[in-house]
Coordinates of C-alpha atoms in Angstrom, one line a residue:
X21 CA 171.1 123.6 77.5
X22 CA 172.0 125.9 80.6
X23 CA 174.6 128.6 80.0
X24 CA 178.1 127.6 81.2
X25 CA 178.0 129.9 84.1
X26 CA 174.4 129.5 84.9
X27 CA 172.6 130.9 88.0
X28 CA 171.7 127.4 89.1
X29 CA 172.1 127.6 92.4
X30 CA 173.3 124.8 95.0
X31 CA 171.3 122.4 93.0
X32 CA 173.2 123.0 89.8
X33 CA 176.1 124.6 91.1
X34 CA 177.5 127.6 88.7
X35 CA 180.7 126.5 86.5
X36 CA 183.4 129.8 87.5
X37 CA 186.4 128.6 86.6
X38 CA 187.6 127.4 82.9
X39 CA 189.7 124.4 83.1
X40 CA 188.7 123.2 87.0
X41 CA 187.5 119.7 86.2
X42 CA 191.0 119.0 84.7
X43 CA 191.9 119.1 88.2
X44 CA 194.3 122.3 88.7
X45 CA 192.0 125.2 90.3
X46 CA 192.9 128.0 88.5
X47 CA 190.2 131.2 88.4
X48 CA 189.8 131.9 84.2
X49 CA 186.3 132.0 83.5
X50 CA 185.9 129.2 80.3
X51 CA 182.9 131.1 78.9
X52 CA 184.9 133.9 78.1
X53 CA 187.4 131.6 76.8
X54 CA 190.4 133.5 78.2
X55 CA 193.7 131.8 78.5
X56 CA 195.5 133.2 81.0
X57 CA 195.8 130.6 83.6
X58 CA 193.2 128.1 82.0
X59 CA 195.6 125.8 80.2
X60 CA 197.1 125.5 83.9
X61 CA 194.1 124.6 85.3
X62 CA 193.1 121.5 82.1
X63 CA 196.6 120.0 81.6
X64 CA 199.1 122.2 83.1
X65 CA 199.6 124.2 79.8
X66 CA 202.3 124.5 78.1
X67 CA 204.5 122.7 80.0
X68 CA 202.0 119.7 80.0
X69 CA 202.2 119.7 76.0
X70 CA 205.9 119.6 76.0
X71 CA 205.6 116.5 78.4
X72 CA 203.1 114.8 76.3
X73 CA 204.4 115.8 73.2
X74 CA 207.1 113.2 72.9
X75 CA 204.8 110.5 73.4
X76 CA 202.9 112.0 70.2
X77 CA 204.2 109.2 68.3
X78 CA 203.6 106.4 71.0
X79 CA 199.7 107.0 71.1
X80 CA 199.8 105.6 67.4
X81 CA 200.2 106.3 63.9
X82 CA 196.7 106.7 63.2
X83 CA 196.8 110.1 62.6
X84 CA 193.7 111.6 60.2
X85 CA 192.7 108.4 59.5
X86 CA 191.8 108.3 56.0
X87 CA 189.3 105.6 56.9
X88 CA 187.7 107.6 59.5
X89 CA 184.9 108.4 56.8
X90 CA 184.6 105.2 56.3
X91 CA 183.4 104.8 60.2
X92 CA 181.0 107.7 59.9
X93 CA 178.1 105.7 60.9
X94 CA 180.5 103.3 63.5
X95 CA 178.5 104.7 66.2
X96 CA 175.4 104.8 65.0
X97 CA 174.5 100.7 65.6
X98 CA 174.2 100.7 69.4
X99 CA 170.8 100.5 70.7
X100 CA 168.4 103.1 71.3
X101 CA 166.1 103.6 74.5
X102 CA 166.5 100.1 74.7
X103 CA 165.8 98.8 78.9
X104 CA 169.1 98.5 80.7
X105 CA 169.9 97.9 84.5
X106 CA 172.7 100.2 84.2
X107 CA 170.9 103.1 85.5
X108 CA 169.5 100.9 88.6
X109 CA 172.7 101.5 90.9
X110 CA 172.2 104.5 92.0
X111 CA 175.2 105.9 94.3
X112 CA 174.7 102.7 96.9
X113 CA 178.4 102.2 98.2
X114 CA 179.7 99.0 96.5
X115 CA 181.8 98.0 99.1
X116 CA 185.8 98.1 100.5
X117 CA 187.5 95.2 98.6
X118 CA 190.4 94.7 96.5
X119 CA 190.5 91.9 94.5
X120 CA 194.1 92.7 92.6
X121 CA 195.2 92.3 89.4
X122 CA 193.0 90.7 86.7
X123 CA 194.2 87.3 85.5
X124 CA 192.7 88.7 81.7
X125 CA 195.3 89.9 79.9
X126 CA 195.6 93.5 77.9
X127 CA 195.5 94.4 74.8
X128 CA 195.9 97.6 72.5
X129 CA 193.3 98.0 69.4
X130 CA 195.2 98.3 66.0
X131 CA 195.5 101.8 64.4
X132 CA 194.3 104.1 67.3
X133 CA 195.8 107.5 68.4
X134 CA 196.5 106.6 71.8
X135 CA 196.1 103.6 74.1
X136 CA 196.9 103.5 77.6
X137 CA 196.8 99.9 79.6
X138 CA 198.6 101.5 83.0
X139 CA 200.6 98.0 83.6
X140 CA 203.7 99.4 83.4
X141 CA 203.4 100.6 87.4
X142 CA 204.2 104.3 86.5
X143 CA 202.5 106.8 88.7
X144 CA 202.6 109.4 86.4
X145 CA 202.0 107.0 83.3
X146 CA 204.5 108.0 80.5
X147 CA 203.7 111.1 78.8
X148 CA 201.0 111.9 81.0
X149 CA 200.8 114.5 83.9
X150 CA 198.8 113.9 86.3
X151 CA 196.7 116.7 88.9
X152 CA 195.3 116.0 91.9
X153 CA 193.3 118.5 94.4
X154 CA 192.2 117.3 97.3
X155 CA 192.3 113.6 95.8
X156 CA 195.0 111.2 95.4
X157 CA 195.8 109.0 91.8
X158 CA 197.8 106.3 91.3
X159 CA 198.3 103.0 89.3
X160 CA 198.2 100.6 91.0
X161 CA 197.3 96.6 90.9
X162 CA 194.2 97.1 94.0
X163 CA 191.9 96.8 91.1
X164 CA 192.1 96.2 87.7
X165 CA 189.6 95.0 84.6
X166 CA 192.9 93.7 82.6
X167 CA 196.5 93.4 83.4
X168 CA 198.5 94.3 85.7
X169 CA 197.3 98.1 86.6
X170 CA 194.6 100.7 86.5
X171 CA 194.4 104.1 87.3
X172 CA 193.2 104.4 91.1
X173 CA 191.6 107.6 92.4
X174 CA 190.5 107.9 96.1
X175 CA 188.5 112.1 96.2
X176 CA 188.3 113.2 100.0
X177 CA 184.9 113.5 101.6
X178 CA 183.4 116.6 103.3
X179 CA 184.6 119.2 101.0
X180 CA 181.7 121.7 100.4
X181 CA 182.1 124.3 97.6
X182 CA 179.3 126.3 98.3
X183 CA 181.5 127.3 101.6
X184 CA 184.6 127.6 100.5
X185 CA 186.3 127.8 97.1
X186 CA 187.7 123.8 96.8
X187 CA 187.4 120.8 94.1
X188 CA 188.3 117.5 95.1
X189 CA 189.2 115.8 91.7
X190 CA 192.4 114.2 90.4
X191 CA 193.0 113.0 87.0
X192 CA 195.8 112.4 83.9
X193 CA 196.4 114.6 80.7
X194 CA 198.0 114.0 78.0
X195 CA 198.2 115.5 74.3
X196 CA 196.9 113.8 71.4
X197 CA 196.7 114.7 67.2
X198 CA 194.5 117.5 66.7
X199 CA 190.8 116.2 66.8
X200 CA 189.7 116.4 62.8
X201 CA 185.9 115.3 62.6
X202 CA 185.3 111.9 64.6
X203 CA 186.8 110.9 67.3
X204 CA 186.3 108.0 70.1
X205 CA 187.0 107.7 73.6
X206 CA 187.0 104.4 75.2
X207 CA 188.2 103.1 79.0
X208 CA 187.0 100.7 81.5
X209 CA 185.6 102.1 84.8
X210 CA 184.8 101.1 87.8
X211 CA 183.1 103.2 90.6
X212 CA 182.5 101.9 94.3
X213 CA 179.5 104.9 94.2
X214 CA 178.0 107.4 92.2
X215 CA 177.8 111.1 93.1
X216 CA 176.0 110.7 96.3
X217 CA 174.2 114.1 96.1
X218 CA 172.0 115.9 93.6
X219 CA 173.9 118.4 91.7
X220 CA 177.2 117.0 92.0
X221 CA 178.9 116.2 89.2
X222 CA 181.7 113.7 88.7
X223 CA 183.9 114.3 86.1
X224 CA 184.8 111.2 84.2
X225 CA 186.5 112.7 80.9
X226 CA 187.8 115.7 79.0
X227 CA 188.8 117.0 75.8
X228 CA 190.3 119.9 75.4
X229 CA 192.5 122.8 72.9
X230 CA 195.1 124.3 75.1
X231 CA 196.7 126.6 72.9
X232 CA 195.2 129.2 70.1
X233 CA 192.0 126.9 69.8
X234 CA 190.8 127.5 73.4
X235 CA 188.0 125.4 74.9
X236 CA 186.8 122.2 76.1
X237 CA 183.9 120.0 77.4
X238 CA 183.8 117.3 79.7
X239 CA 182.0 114.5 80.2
X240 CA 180.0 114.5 83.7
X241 CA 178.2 111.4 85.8
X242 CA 175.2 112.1 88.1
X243 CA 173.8 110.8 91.0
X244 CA 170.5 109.5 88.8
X245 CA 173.4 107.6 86.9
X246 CA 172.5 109.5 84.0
X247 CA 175.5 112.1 82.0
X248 CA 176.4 115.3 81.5
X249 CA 178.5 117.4 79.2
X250 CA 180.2 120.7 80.2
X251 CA 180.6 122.6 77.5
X252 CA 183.2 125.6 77.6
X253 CA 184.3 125.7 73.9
X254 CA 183.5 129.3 73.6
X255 CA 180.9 129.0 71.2
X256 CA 177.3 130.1 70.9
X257 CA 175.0 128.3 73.0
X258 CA 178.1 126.3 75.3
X259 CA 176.9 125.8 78.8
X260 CA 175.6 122.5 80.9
X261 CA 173.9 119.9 79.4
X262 CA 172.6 116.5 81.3
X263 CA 171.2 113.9 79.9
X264 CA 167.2 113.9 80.1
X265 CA 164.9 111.6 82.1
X266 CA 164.4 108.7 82.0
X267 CA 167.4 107.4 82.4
X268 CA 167.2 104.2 80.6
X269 CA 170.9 103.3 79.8
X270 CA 173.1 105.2 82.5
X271 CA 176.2 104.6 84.1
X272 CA 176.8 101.6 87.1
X273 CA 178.6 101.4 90.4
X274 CA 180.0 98.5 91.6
X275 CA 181.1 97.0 88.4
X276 CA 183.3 97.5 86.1
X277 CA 181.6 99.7 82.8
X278 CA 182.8 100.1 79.3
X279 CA 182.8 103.5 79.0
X280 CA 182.8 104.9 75.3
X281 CA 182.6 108.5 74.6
X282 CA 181.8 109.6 70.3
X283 CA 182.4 113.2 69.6
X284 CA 181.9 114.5 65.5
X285 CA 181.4 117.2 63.2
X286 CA 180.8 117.5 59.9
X287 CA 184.2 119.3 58.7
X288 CA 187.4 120.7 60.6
X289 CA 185.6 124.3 60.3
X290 CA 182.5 123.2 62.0
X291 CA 181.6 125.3 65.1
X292 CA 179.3 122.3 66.8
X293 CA 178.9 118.6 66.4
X294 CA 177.3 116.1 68.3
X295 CA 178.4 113.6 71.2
X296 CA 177.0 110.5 71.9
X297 CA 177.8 108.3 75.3
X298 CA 177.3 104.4 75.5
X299 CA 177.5 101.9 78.2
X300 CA 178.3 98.3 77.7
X301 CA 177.8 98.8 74.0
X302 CA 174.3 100.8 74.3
X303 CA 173.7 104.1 73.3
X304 CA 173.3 106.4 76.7
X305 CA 172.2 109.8 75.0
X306 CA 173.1 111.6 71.8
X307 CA 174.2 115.4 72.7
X308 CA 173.6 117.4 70.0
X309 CA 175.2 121.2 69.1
X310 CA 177.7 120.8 71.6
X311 CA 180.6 123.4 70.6
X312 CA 183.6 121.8 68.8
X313 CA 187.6 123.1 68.8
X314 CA 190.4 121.3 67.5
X315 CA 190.4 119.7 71.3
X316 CA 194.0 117.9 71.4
X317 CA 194.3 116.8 74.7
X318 CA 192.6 114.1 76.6
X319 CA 192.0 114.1 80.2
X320 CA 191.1 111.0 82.6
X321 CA 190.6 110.4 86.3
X322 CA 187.7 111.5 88.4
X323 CA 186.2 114.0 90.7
X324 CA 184.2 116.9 91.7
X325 CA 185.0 120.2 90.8
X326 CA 181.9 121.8 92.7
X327 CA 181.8 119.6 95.3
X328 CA 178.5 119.4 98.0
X329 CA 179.3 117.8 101.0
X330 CA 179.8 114.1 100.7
X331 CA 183.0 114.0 98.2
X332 CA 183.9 111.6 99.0
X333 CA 185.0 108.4 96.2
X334 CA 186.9 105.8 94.8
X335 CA 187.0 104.8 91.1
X336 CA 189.4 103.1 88.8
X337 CA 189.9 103.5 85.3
X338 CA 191.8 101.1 82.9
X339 CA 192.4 100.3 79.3
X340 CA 192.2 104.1 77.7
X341 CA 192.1 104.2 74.1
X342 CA 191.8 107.0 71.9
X343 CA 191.0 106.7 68.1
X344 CA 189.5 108.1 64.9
X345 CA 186.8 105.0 64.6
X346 CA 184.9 103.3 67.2
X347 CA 186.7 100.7 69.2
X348 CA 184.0 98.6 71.4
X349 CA 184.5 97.5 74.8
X350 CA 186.8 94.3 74.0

């Protein structure tokens, strides 16, 4: 694990500013875990929590989930190191079409804490609030994997952060129940290319505490199609984290992925926990001692916070769901 601020150079560009790959470009530092501008930068603050926070009831009533227990090994069953051509498409463009809405419909999961099918049209979605710097987001029928809509991000090329201070990202937050000890992040994505430069990250998901709980981590792509996980909890060993080579289950361009993300601990006073990513069903990689909070607010979109050069991207994302016990693709 590399410190959150590490000396990585253009290669591994340095993490400087605490909530940046929400999408709002404020200057806290997250390893110190200060607050004074960060909740701007992750999900606008406090004023994004009193947006979100009357859709607290419209994510679902799942709540703690007494059954969550019950899931504790939900994510365990997902292959292992298993071959998958999911890492072969590396950041090749996938071309300029746009197909329009899917003819399959949507559907919500039973019992989650949030789910998000983006066919009502709404640019923002309801109870979300959406960033965007240097990027553009909307939903939008151009693409979709079910429905009507997806979220549509289009990140402007040629921004170089090693010249000037810029991030080219744009993405949704909204707030969720406190995360207890499991919790599961599913959505459809499709990207036309991944990053198209070593060392650029592409930030697919976050979750974050915005209030007396401070910190997050986010969930990173890279150009082997491989992950990442930026960790800026605040706790003891919290820093950048990618997934190691070989990449045999990684993520895909040119198709849409089901995306799930599994973060636990062992108890609501736990200080670190482990996060596992799957593709399509397979286990990716299993993060372990990642630094934990009582994250309660979920960020989506895409983008690069330290961009390199070639920033340039399109990517869709549809059928969020957020929930105490695994969900699958379907």
């Amino acid at each position: 694990m590399l410190p959150a601020c590490s000396e990585g150079g253009d290669d591994n560009p340095p993490r400087t500013d605490a909530g940046m790959d929400a999408g709002a470009g404020g200057d806290t530092d997250a390893g110190a875990g200060e607050e004074s501008d960060a909740g701007a930068d992750a999900g606008a603050g406090e004023d994004a929590g009193a947006d979100a926070g009357a859709g607290e009831d419209a994510g679902a009533d799942a709540g703690a989930e007494s059954d969550a227990g019950a899931e504790s090994d939900a994510g365990m069953d997902a292959g292992v190191g298993e071959d998958s051509d999911a890492g072969t498409d590396a950041g090749a463009d996938a071309g300029d079409d746009y197909p329009g809405p899917s003819n399959e419909p949507s559907t919500c999961p039973d019992d989650v804490l949030l789910c998000e099918l983006f066919d009502e049209g709404m640019t923002p979605p309801p109870y979300w609030t959406v960033h965007e710097d240097h990027a553009t987001l909307q939903v939008d029928g151009t693409r979709t994997r079910n429905g009507a809509g997806a979220l549509h991000i289009i990140t402007e090329d040629g921004h170089d952060g090693r010249e000037q201070v810029v991030s080219t990202i744009a993405n949704a937050q909204r707030r969720i129940d406190a995360f207890g000890t499991r919790l599961f992040v599913r959505a459809h994505v499709y990207m036309r290319s991944l990053p198209r430069i070593f060392g650029q990250m592409g930030t697919v998901f976050m979750l974050a505490n915005l209030d007396e709980d401070f910190g997050g981590v986010e969930l990173q792509v890279m150009q082997d199609s491989g992950f990442a996980l930026d960790d800026w909890t605040g706790r003891e060993g919290q820093g950048w984290t990618p997934q190691p080579e070989p990449i045999l289950v990684g993520m895909a361009a040119g198709r849409w992925v089901c995306l799930e993300w599994e973060v636990h601990r062992e108890s609501t006073s736990s200080t670190h926990g482990d996060m596992r990513v799957y593709v399509d069903g397979m286990l990716a990689h299993d993060f372990v001692n990642i630094g934990m909070r009582a994250f309660n607010s979920i960020t989506v979109g895409y983008g690069f916070v330290h961009p390199l050069g070639p920033s340039g991207s399109e990517t869709w994302l549809d059928n969020v769901v957020v929930s105490t016990r695994r969900i699958g693709c379907d």
